[in-house]
Each structure stands twice: as structure tokens, then as C-alpha cells.
GROMACS .gro file of C-alpha atoms in nm:
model
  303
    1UNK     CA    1   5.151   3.937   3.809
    2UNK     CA    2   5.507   4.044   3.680
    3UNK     CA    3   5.413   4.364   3.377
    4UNK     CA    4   5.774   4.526   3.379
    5UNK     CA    5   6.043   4.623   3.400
    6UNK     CA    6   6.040   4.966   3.170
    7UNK     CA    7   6.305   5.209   3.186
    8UNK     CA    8   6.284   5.570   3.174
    9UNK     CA    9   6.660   5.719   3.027
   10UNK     CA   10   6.701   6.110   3.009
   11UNK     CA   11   6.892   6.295   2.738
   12UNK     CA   12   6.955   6.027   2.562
   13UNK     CA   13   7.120   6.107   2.189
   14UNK     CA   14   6.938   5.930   1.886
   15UNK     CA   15   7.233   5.813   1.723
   16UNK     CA   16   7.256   5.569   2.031
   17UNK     CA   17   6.937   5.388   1.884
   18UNK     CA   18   7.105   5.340   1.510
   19UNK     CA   19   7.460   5.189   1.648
   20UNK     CA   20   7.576   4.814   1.549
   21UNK     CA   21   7.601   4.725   1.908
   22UNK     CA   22   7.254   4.808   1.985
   23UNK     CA   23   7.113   4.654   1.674
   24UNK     CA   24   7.255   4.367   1.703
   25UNK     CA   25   7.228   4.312   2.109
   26UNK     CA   26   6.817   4.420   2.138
   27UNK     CA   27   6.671   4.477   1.763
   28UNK     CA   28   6.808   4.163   1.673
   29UNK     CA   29   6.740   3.944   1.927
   30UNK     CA   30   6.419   4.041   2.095
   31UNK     CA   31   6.122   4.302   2.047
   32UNK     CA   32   6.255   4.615   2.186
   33UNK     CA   33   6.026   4.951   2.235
   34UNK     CA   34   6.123   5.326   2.293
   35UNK     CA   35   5.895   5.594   2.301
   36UNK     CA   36   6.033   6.027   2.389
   37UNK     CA   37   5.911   6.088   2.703
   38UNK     CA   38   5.720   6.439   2.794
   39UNK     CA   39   5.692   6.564   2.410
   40UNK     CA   40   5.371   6.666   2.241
   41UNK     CA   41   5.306   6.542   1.896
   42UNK     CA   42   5.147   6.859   1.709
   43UNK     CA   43   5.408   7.051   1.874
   44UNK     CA   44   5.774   6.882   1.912
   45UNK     CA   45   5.965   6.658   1.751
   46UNK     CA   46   5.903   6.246   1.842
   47UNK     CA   47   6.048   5.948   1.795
   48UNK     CA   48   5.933   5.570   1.857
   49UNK     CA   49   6.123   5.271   1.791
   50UNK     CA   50   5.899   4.979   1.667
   51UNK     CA   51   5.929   4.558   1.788
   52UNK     CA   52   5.963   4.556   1.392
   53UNK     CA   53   6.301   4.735   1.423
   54UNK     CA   54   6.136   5.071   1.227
   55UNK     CA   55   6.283   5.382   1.392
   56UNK     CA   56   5.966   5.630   1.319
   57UNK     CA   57   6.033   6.029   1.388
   58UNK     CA   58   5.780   6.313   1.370
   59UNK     CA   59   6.013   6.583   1.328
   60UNK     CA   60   5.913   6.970   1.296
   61UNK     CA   61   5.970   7.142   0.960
   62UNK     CA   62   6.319   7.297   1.057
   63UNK     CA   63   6.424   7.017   1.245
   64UNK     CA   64   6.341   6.809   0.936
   65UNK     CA   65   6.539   7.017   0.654
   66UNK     CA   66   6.861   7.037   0.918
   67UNK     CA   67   6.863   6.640   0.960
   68UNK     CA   68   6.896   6.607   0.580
   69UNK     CA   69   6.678   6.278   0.570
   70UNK     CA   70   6.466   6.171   0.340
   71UNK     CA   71   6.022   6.183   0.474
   72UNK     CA   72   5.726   6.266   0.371
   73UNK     CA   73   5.479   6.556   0.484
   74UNK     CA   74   5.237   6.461   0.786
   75UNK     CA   75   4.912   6.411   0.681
   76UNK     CA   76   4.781   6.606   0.967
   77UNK     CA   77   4.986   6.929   0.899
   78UNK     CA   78   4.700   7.123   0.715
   79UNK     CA   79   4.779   7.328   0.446
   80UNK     CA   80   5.079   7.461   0.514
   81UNK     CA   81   5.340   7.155   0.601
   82UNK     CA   82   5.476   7.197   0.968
   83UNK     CA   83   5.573   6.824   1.011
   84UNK     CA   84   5.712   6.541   0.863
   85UNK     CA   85   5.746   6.169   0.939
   86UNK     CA   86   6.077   6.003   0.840
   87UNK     CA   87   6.100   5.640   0.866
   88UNK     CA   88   6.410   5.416   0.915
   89UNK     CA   89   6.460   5.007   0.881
   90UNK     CA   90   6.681   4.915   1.180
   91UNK     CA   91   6.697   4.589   1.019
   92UNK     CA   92   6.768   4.677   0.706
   93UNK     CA   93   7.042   4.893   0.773
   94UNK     CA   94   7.206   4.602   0.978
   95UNK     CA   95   7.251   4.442   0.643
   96UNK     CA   96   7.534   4.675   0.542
   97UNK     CA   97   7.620   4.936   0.800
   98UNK     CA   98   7.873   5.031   0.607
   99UNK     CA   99   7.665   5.168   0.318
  100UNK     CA  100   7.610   5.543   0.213
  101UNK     CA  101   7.251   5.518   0.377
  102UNK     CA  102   7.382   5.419   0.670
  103UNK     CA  103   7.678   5.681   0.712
  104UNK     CA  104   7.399   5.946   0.587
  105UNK     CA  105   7.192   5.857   0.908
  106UNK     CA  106   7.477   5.845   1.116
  107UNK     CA  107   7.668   6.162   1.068
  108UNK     CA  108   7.307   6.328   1.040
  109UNK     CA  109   7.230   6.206   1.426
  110UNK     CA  110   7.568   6.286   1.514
  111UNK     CA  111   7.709   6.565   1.401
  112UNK     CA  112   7.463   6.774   1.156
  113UNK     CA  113   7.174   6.788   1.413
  114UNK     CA  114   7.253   6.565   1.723
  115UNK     CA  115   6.896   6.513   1.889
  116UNK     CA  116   6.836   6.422   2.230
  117UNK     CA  117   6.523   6.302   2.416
  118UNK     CA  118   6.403   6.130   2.772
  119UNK     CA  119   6.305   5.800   2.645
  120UNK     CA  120   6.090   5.527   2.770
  121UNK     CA  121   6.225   5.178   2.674
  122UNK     CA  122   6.127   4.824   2.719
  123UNK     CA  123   6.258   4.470   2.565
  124UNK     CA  124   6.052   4.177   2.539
  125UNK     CA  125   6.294   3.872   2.462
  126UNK     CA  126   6.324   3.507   2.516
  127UNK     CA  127   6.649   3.318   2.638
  128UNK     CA  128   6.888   3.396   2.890
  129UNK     CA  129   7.068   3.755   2.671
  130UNK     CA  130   7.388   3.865   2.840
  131UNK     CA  131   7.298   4.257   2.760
  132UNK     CA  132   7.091   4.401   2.947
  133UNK     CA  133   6.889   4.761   2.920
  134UNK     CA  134   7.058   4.889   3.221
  135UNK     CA  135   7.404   4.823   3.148
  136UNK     CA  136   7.378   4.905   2.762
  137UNK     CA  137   7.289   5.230   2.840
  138UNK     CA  138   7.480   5.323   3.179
  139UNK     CA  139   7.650   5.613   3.068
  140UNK     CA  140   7.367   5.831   3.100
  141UNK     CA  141   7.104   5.888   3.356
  142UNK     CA  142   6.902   5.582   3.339
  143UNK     CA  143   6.587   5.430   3.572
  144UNK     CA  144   6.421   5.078   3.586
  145UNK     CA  145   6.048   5.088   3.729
  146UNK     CA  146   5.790   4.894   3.719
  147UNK     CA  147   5.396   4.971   3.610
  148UNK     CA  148   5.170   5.067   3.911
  149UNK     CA  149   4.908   4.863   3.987
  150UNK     CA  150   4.616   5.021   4.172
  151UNK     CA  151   4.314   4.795   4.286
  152UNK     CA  152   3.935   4.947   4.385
  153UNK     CA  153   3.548   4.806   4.482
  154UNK     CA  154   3.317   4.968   4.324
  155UNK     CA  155   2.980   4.913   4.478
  156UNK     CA  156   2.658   4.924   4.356
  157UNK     CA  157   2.761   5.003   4.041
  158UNK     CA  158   2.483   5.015   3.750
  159UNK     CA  159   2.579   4.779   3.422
  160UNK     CA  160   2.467   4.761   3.106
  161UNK     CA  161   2.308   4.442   3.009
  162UNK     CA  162   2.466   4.264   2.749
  163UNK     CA  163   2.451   3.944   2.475
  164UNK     CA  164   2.745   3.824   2.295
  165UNK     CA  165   2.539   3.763   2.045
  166UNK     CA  166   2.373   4.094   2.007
  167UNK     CA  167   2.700   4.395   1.892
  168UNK     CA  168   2.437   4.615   1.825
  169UNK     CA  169   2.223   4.566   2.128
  170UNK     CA  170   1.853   4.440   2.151
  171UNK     CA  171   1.546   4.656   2.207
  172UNK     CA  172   1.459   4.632   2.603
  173UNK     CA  173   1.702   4.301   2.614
  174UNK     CA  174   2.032   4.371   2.562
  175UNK     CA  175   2.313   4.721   2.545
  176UNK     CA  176   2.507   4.762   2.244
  177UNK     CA  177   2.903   4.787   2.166
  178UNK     CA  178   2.955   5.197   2.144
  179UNK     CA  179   2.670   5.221   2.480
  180UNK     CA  180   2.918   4.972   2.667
  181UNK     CA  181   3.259   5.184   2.551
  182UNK     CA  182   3.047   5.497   2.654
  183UNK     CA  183   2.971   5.349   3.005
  184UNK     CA  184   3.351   5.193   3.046
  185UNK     CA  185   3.468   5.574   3.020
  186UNK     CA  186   3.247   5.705   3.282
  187UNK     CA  187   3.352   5.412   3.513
  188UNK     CA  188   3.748   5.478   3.462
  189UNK     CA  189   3.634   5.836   3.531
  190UNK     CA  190   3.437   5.781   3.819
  191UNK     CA  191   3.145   5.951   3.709
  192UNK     CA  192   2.825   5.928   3.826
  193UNK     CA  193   2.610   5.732   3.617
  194UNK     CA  194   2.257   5.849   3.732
  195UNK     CA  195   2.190   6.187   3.582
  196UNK     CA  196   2.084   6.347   3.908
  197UNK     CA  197   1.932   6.726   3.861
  198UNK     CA  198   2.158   6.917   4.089
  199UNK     CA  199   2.442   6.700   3.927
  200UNK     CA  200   2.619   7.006   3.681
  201UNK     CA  201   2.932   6.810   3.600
  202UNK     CA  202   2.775   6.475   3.371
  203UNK     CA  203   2.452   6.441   3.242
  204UNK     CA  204   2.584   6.084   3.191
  205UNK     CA  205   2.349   5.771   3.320
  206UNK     CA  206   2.386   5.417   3.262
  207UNK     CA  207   2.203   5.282   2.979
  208UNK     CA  208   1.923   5.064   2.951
  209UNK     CA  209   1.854   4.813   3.052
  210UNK     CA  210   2.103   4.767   3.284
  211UNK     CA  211   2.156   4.550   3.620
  212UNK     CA  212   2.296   4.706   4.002
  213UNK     CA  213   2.594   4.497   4.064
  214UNK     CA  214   2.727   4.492   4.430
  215UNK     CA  215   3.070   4.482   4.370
  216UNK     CA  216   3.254   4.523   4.068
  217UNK     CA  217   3.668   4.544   4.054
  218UNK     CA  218   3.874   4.822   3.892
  219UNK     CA  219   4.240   4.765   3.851
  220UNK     CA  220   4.453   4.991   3.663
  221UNK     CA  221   4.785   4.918   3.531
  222UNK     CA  222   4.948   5.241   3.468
  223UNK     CA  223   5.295   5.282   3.256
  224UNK     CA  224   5.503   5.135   2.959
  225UNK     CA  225   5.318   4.855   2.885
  226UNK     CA  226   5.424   4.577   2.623
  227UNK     CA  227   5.167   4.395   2.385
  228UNK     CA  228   5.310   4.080   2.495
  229UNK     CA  229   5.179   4.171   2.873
  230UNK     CA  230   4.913   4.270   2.753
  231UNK     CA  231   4.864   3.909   2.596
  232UNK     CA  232   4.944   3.735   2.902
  233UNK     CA  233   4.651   3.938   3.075
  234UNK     CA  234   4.418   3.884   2.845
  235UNK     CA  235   4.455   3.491   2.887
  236UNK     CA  236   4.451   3.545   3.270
  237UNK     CA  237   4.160   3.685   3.167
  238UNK     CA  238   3.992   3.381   2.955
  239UNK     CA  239   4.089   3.169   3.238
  240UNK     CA  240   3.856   3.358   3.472
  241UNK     CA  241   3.578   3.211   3.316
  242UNK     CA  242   3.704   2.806   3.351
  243UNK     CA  243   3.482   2.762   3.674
  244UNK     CA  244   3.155   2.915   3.724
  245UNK     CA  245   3.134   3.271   3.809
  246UNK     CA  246   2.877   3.488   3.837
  247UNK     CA  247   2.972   3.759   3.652
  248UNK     CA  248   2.861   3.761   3.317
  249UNK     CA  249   3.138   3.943   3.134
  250UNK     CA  250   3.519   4.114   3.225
  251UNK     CA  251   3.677   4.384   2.992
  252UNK     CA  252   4.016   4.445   2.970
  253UNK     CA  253   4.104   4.823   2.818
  254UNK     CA  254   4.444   4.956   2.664
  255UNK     CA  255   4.506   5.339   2.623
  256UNK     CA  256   4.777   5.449   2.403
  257UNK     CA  257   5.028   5.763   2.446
  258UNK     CA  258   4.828   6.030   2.326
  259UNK     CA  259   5.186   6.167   2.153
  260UNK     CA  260   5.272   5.870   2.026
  261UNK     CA  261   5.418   5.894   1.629
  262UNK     CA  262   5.212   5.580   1.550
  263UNK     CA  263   4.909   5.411   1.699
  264UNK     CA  264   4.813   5.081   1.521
  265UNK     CA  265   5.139   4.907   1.333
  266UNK     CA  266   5.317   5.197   1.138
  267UNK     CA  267   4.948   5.419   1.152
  268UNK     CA  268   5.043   5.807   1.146
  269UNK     CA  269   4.867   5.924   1.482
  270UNK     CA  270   4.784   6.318   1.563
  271UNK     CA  271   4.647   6.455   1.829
  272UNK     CA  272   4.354   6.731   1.727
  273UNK     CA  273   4.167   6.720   2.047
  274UNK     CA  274   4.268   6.414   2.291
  275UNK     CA  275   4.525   6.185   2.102
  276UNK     CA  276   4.262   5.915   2.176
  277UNK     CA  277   4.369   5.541   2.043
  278UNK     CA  278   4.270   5.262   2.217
  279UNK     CA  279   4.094   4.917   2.258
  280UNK     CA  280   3.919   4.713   2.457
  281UNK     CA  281   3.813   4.353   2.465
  282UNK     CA  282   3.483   4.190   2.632
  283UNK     CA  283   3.539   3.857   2.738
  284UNK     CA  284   3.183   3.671   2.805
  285UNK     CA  285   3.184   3.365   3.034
  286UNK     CA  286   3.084   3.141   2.742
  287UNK     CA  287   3.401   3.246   2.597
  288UNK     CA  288   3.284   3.469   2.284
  289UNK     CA  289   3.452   3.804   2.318
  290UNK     CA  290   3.427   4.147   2.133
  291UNK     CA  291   3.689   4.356   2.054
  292UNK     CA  292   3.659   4.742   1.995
  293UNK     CA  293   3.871   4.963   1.872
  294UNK     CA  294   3.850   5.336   1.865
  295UNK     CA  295   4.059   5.599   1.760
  296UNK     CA  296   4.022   6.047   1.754
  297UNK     CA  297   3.956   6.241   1.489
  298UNK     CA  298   4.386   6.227   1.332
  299UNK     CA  299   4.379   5.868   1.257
  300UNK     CA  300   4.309   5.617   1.008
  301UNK     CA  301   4.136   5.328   1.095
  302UNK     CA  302   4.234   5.067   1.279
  303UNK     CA  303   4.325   4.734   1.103
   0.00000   0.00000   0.00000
């Protein structure tokens, strides 16, 4: 199925993001998604752009005090602030772009300390729009692609047993939630799941009980992904189930940018060690489903 088009733009200046035109021709009108491409988030500065129209920057502690904008420390700096988060309402500012605020941000982006990243973009919108991505922004070096799709058999593969009714698993019967996310990661990772002696790279094996299925499918969507793709999957997903299968359960797994400024909503997200966020549903042929969510160590909680 159709999960693009994404763009990838390079050099492009930040004050592009904050202009009336583009407000007004994707904020306004549609769900639109940016992301700075090929930036580490304990290390650079980064910037995401929000379906909510909330323009979120991690910016490094010099980079900060040049812009001149108002933040707030990052709660993962430690004791000795390195980074801040400064947050602006695209919406809002629509209201009145010719307020002080406004001219503030604007002469900050373009002439006090002009930034410029590679950005990933997307827009999600309904309706036949005139703009488009490509033309908005064809003064600078911009791509359309779509996400790869790659599609593998897995034979034999050992899987836990579960209930739908039974999260935290069932003595001899049934696997629990965290053994199933455990055993998902070893399958993306291709790991061998049966603890073999001469094996020194995973101890890893499937846990118990579990079932040999003969086939299982692996497909892996890889690149800017929208949430409202993501819905459209899912659904696929549900109607798996509508005549009799086999199969007892599908999953469906998200990963988010490790660097990404936020992970759930407006959630500050660090990395520490992996920049883990992510989620994963388990849809059950009698149509219960679970839904996990699991973030690293420079997070809050999910909602």
C-alpha cells in the first residue's frame, strides 16, 4: 500500500518554517511534519515541527544565548546546563504576525543567528491543496522518496505462546507482555533464539512455552513515516483477522528517531544510551489487542 511521499530538503534555513506563506499553505491546512536530518540530540542542535503547528528546538547552550529566544534548560543536561528546549506556536503566531513576538523570532532566524539544517518533511492533508511540498520549497535542493518496503519468510521460527487475556503471562500456559517485546527484538535482529553453547554472540532463546511456526512474515517499512499511515496499517491489520486464519496473533511495531526533540506529544526525549521510543500493538484474531509502549532511560513516560 501507498506510505509516502516524504521529502528529504538540504540546507534548508529555519526562518523558512516561521513565514506567512508556509503557515498558512501547510500548518494551516493539513498536518505537516519536519524533523533535521543526520543530527544527534545530546550533541547538536534539533529541530521538529509538530502536526500541532509547535516548532520544538533543542538548541546547544551558545547556540541558545545567540538566538535570543526565550526556553527552558533540558532536563537531561546534568548539572551543568548544555541544552535548552525552546518552543514556538506556529498557530499562534499566525494570529498576529505582525506582533513584537513574531518580529523577535523572525529577525532572530534571519539575521542574529540564521540556522540551517537537512530536513525530513511530510504533509498529511485532505482535499485537493494547490501547494505542494515540492514546489514550496524549490529553491533549494529538495528530494521526494518514498519508504522502503522489504518483505522476508522466516521459517521455523519459535513463538511465544500467548492469551489476550493473560498481560502478564500464565504459568506453563501462556508468555507475558515484556517476554513477547523481548522476543520481537531478537526477531527484527535476526537473532538466534535457541541459546546454542558455541553460540558467543546471544544467549537469547525463545521463551516458554512457545510453539515452532513454519512460516512467519517480516516486513519492514523503513523511513519518514506519518501516524496517519501508521493508522491505515493498523486497520489493514484488524482486517486480517475477518476470515479465519490460522495465526493466532500479528504485531505491528513503530521505532522512533532516536534524535528526535520529542517522542510522545510535546515529551522531551534524550538519548543516554540508544534513544529508544517506541510501540507496538498485538492484534489477536478475536480482535482484543495490546498495546506497549516503551521508552530509554531520558524519557518520561508515555501517556
Amino acid at each position: 500500500m501507498e506510505t509516502g511521499p516524504y521529502y528529504f530538503v538540504k540546507n534548508l534555513p529555519l526562518h523558512e518554517l516561521i513565514t506567512h506563506d508556509f503557515i498558512h499553505s501547510f500548518v494551516k491546512k493539513g498536518s505537516f511534519y519536519a524533523l533535521t536530518y543526520n543530527t544527534n540530540i545530546d550533541e547538536d542542535n534539533t529541530v521538529a515541527l509538530l502536526p500541532n503547528g509547535k516548532l520544538i528546538l533543542s538548541l546547544d547552550k551558545d547556540t541558545y544565548e545567540e538566538t535570543g529566544l526565550q526556553g527552558r534548560p533540558s532536563k537531561y543536561s546534568g548539572r551543568k546546563v548544555m541544552k535548552f528546549i525552546v518552543s514556538i506556536d506556529l498557530m499562534d503566531l499566525s494570529f498576529n504576525l505582525n506582533s513584537k513576538k513574531y518580529e523577535r523570532i523572525s529577525w532572530s532566524f534571519k539575521e542574529k543567528k540564521p540556522l540551517k539544517f537537512d530536513f525530513l518533511l511530510a504533509w498529511h492533508h485532505t482535499g485537493a491543496e494547490e501547494s505542494t511540498v515540492m514546489s514550496h520549497f524549490s529553491n533549494y535542493r529538495i528530494q521526494e522518496h518514498q519508504p522502503e518496503i522489504a518483505l522476508s519468510t522466516v521459517t521455523e521460527l519459535q513463538c511465544p505462546v500467548l492469551r489476550s487475556s493473560a498481560l502478564q503471562g500464565e504459568p506453563e500456559a501462556a508468555c507475558s507482555a515484556p517476554e513477547l517485546l523481548d522476543w520481537l527484538g531478537a526477531v527484527f535482529s535476526h537473532t538466534e533464539l535457541n541459546n546454542e553453547p558455541h553460540n558467543f554472540i546471544s544467549t537469547y532463546c525463545c521463551p516458554q512455552p512457545s510453539t515452532v511456526v513454519a512460516k512467519a512474515y517480516l516486513c519492514t517499512i523503513t523511513g519518514f513515516i506519518l501516524p496517519e499511515k501508521i493508522c491505515l496499517l493498523l486497520e489493514q491489520l484488524r482486517h486480517y483477522f475477518d476470515e479465519p486464519k490460522l495465526a493466532p496473533w500479528v504485531t505491528l511495531s513503530v521505532q522512533g528517531f532516536a534524535d528526535s526533540p520529542v517522542s510522545w506529544r510535546e515529551n522531551e526525549h534524550g538519548f543516554r544510551k540508544g534513544g529508544e521510543h517506541l510501540y507496538n500493538f498485538v492484534i489477536f484474531n478475536n480482535q482484543d489487542y495490546w498495546l506497549q509502549m516503551a521508552v530509554g532511560a531520558n524519557d518520561d513516560c508515555p501517556p
